[in-house]
mmCIF file of C-alpha atoms in Angstrom:
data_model
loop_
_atom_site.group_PDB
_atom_site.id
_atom_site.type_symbol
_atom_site.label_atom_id
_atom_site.label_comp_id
_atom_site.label_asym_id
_atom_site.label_seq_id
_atom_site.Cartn_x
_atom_site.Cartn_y
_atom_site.Cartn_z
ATOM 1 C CA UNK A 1 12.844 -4.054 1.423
ATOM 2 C CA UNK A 2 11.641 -4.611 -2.180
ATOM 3 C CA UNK A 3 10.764 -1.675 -3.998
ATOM 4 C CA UNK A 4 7.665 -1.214 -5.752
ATOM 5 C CA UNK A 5 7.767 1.324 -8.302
ATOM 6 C CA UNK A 6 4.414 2.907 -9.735
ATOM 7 C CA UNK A 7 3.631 4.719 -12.252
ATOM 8 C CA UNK A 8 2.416 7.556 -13.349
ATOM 9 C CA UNK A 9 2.222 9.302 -9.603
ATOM 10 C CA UNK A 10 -0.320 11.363 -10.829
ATOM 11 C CA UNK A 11 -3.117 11.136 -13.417
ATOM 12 C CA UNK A 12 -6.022 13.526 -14.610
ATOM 13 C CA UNK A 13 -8.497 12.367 -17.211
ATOM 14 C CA UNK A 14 -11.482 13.169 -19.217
ATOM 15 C CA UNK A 15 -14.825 10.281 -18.740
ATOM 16 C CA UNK A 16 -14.324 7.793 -21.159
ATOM 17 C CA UNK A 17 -10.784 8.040 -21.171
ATOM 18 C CA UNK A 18 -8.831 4.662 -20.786
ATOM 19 C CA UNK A 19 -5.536 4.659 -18.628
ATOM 20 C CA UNK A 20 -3.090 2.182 -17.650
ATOM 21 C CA UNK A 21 -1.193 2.047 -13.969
ATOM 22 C CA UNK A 22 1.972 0.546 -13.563
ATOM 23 C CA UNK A 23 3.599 -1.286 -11.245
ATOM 24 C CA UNK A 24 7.442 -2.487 -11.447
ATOM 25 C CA UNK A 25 9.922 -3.808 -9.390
ATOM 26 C CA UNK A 26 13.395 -5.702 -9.762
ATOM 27 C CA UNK A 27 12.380 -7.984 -7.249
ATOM 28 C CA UNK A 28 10.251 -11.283 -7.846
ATOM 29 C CA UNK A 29 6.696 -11.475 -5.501
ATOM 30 C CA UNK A 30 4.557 -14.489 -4.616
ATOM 31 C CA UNK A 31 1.623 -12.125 -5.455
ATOM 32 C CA UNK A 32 0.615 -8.891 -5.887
ATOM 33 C CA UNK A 33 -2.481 -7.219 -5.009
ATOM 34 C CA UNK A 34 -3.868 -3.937 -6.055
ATOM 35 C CA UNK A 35 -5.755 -1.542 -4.023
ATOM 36 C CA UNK A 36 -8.190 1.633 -3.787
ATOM 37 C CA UNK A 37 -8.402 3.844 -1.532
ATOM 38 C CA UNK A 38 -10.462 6.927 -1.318
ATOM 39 C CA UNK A 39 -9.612 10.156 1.274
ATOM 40 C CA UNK A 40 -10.198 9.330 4.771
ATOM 41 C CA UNK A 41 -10.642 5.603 4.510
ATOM 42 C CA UNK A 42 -8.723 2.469 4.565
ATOM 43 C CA UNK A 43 -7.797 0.602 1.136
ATOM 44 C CA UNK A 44 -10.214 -1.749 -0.787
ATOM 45 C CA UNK A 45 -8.660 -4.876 -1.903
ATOM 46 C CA UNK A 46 -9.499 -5.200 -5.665
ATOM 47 C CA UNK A 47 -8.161 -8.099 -6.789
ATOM 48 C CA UNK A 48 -4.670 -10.673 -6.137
ATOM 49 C CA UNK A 49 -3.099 -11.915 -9.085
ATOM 50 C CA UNK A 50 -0.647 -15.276 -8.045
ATOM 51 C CA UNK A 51 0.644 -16.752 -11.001
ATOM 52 C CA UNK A 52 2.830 -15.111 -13.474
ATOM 53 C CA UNK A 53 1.136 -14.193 -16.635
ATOM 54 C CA UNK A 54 -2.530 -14.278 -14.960
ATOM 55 C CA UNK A 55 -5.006 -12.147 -16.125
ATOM 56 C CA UNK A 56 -7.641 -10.861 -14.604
ATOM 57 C CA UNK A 57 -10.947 -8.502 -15.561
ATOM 58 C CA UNK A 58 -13.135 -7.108 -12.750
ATOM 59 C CA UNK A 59 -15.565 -5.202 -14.783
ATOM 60 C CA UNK A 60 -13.671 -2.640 -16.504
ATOM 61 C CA UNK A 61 -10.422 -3.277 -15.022
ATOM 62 C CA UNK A 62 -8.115 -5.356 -15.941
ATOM 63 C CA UNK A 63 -4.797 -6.682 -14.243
ATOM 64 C CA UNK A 64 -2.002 -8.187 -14.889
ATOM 65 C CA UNK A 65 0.524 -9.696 -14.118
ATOM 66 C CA UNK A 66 3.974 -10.438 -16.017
ATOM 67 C CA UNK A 67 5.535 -13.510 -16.479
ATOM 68 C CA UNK A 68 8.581 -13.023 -14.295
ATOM 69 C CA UNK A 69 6.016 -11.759 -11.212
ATOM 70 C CA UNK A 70 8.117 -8.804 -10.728
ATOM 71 C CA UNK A 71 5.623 -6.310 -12.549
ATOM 72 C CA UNK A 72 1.583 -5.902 -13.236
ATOM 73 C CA UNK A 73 -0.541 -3.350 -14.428
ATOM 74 C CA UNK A 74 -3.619 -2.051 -14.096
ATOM 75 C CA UNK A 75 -5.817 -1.185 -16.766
ATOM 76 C CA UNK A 76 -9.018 1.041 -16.768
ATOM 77 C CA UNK A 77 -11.591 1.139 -19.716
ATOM 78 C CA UNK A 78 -13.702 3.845 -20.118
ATOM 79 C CA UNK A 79 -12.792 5.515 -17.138
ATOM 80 C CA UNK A 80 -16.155 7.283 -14.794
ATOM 81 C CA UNK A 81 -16.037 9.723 -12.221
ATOM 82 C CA UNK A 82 -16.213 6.805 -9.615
ATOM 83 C CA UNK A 83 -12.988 5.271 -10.304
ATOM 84 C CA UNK A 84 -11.025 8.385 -8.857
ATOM 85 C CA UNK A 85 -8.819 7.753 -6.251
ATOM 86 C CA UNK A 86 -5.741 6.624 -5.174
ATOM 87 C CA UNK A 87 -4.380 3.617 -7.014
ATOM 88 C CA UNK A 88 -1.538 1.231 -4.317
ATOM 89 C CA UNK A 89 -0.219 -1.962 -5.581
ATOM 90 C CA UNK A 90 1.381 -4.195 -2.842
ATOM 91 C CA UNK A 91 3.525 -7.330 -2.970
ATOM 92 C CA UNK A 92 4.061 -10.061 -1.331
ATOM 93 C CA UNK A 93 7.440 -11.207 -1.197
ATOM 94 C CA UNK A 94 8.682 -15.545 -0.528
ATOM 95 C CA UNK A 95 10.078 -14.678 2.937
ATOM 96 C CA UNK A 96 7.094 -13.062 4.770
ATOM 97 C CA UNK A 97 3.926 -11.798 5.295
ATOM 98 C CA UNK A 98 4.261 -7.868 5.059
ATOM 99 C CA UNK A 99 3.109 -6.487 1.865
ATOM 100 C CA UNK A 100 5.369 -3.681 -0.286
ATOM 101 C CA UNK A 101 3.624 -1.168 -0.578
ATOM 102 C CA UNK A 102 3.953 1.343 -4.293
ATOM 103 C CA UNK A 103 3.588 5.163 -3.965
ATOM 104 C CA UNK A 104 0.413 4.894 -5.306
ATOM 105 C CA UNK A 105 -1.174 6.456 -8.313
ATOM 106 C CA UNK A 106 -3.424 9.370 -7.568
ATOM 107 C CA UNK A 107 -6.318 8.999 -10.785
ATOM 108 C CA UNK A 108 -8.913 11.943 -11.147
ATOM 109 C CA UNK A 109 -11.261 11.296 -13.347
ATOM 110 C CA UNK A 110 -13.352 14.682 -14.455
ATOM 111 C CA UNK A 111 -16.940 14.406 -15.932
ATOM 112 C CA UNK B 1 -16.852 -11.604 4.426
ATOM 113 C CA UNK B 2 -13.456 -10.226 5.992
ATOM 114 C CA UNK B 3 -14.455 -7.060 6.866
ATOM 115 C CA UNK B 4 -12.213 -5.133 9.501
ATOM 116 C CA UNK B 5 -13.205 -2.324 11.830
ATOM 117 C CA UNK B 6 -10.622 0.945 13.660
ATOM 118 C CA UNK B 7 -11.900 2.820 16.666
ATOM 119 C CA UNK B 8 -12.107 5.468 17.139
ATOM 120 C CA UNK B 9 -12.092 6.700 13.027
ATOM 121 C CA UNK B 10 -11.127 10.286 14.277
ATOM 122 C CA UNK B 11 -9.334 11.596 17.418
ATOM 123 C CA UNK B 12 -7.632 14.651 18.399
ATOM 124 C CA UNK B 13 -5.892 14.802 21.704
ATOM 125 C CA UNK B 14 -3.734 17.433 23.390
ATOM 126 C CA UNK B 15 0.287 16.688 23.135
ATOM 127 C CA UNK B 16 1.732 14.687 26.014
ATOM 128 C CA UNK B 17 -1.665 12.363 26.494
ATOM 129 C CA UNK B 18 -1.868 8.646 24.845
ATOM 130 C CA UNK B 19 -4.068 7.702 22.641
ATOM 131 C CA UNK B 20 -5.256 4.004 21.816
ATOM 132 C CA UNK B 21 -6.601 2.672 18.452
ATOM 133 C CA UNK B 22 -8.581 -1.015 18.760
ATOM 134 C CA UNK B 23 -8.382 -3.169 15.101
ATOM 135 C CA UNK B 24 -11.143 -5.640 15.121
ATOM 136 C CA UNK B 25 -11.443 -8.734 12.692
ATOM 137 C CA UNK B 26 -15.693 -8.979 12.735
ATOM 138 C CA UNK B 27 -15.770 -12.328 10.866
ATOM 139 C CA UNK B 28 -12.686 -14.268 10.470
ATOM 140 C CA UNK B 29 -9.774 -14.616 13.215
ATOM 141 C CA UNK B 30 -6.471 -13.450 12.309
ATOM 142 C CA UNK B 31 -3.620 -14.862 13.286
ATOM 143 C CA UNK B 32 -1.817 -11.537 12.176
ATOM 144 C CA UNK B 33 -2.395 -7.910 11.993
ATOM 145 C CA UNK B 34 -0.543 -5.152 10.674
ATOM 146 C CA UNK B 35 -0.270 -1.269 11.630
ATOM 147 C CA UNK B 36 0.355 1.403 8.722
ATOM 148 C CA UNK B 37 0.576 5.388 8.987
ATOM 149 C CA UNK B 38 -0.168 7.598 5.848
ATOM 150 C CA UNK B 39 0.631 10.895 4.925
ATOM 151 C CA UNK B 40 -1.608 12.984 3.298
ATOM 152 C CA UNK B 41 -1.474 11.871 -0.531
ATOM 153 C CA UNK B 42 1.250 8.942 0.449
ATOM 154 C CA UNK B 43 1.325 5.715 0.092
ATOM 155 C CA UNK B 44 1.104 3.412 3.641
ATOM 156 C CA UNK B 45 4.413 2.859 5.769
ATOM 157 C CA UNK B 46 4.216 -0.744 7.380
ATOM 158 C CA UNK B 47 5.110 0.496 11.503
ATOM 159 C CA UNK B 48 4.728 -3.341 12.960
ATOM 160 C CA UNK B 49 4.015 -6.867 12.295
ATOM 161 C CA UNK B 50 1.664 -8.217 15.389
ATOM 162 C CA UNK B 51 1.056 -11.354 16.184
ATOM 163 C CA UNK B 52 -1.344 -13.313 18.596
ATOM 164 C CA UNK B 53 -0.147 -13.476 21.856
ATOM 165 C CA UNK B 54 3.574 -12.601 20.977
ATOM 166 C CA UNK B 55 5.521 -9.183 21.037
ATOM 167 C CA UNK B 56 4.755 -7.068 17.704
ATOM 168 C CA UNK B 57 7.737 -6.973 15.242
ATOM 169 C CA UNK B 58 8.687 -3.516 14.466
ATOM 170 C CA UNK B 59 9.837 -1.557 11.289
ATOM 171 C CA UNK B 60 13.503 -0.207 11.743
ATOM 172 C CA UNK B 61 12.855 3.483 12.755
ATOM 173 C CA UNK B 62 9.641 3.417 14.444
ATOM 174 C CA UNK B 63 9.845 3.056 18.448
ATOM 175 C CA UNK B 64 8.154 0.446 20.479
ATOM 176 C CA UNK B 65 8.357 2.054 23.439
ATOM 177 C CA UNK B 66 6.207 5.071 21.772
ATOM 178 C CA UNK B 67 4.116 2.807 19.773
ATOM 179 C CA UNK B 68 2.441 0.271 21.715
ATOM 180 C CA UNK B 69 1.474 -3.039 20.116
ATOM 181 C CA UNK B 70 -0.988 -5.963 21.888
ATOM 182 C CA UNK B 71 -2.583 -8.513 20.099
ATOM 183 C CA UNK B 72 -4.604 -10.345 23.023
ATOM 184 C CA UNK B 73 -6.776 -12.064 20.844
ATOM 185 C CA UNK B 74 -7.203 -13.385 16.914
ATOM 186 C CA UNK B 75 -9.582 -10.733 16.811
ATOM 187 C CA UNK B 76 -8.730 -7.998 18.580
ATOM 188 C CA UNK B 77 -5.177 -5.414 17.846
ATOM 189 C CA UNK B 78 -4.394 -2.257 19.722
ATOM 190 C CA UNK B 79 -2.083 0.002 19.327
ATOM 191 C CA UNK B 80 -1.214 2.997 21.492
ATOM 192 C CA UNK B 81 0.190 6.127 20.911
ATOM 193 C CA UNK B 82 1.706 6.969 24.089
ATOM 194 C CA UNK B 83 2.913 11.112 24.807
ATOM 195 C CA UNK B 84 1.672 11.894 21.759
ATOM 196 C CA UNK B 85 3.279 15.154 19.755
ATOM 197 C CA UNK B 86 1.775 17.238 16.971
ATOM 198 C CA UNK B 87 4.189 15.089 14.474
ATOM 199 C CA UNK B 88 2.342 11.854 15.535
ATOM 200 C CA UNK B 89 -0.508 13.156 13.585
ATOM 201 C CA UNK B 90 -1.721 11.388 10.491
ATOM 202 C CA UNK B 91 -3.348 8.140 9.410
ATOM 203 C CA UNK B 92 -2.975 5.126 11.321
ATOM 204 C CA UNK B 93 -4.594 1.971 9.176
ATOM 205 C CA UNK B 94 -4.384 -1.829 10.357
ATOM 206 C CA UNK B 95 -5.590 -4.629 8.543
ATOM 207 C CA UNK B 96 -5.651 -8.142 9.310
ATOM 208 C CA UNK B 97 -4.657 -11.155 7.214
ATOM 209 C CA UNK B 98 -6.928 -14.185 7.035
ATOM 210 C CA UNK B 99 -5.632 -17.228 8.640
ATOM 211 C CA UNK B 100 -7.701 -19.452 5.167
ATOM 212 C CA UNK B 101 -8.368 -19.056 2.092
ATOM 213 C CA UNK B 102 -5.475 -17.131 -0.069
ATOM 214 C CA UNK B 103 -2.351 -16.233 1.467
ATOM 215 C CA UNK B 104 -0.805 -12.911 1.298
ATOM 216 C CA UNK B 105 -3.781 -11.150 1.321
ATOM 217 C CA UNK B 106 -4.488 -8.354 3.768
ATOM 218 C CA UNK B 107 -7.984 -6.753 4.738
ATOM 219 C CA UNK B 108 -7.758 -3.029 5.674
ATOM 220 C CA UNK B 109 -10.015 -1.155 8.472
ATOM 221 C CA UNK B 110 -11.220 2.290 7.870
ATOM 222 C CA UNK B 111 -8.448 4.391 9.017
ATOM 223 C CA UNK B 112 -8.146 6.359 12.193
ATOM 224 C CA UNK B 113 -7.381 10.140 12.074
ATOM 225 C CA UNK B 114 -5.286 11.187 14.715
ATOM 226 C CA UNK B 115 -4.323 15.363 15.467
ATOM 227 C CA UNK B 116 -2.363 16.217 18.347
ATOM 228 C CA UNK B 117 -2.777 19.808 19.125
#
């Protein structure tokens, strides 16, 4: 199993606050996704970054990923009440399908 | 586009019954599905790899015979909790990977919420 490593696990913020989410690992992926999910419901796919160095904005996120494809972060400008929940980043490893799944990051964002 | 659908999203159940979970694909067929429990405020835990008309791959710790996998269709996953126990509750999520388009990318369904009393 490759481990994913996130970080921080937990995160509490003021609106308008920017953050950054990590993700790490030792191990190299053929892409890396990053996720949302909210309580009670299934994760949101927000966005798969493939080649090493991509970046990529989705509003006011921003991911990406390093050069080696071992790592990628997640970064969150001017953060809003609506972007609370729980942050997963998942790999993709060469040899399989199954994604690796991070402990997630747990973001609160407070008006 | 590659939206995925659980039922039921909640059940509770007395201990010793079994319980069933369908994972639909509405617009795209998938070739493979995948079945995840959560914890509350945990990340997922992959249980089994299923694929279309062939046994489901299993996780090393989680129990076929108590988890059981069919994937009759490129549509259509269900898994089944059979004599369920109050430590089977929690959050059972599947998604479904697209057989097109980009690789490596899985859709999730909504979750189902299962209690055993």
């Amino acid at each position: 199993t490759q481990l994913l490593e996130q970080s921080p696990q937990f995160l509490s913020i003021q609106e308008g606050e920017n953050l950054t989410v990590y993700c790490n690992s030792s191990s190299v992926f053929s892409s890396l996704q990053w996720y949302r999910q909210e309580p009670g419901e299934g994760p949101v796919l927000l966005v798969t970054v493939v080649t090493g160095g991509e970046v990529k904005k989705l509003k006011r996120l921003t991911f990406q990923f390093g050069d080696a494809r071992k790592d990628s972060s997640l970064h969150i400008t001017a953060a809003q009440p609506g972007d609370t929940g729980l942050y997963l980043c998942a790999g993709a490893s060469n040899s399989g399908y199954a994604l690796n799944f991070g402990k997630g990051t747990s973001l609160l964002v407070t008006p | 586009g590659a939206v995925v659908s659980q039922h039921p999203s909640r059940v509770i159940c007395k201990s010793g019954t079994s319980v069933k979970i369908e994972c639909r694909s509405l617009d795209f067929q998938a070739t493979t599905m995948f079945w995840y429990r959560q914890f509350p405020k945990q990340s997922l835990m992959l249980m089994a790899t299923s694929n279309e008309g062939s046994k489901a791959t299993y996780e090393q710790g989680v129990e076929k015979d108590k988890f059981l996998i069919n994937h009759a269709s490129l549509t259509l996953s269900t898994l089944t909790v059979t004599s369920a126990h109050p430590e089977d509750s929690s959050f059972y999520i599947c998604s479904a990977e697209t057989s097109g388009g980009l690789r490596d990318t899985q859709y999730f369904g909504p979750g189902t919420r299962l209690t055993v009393l």
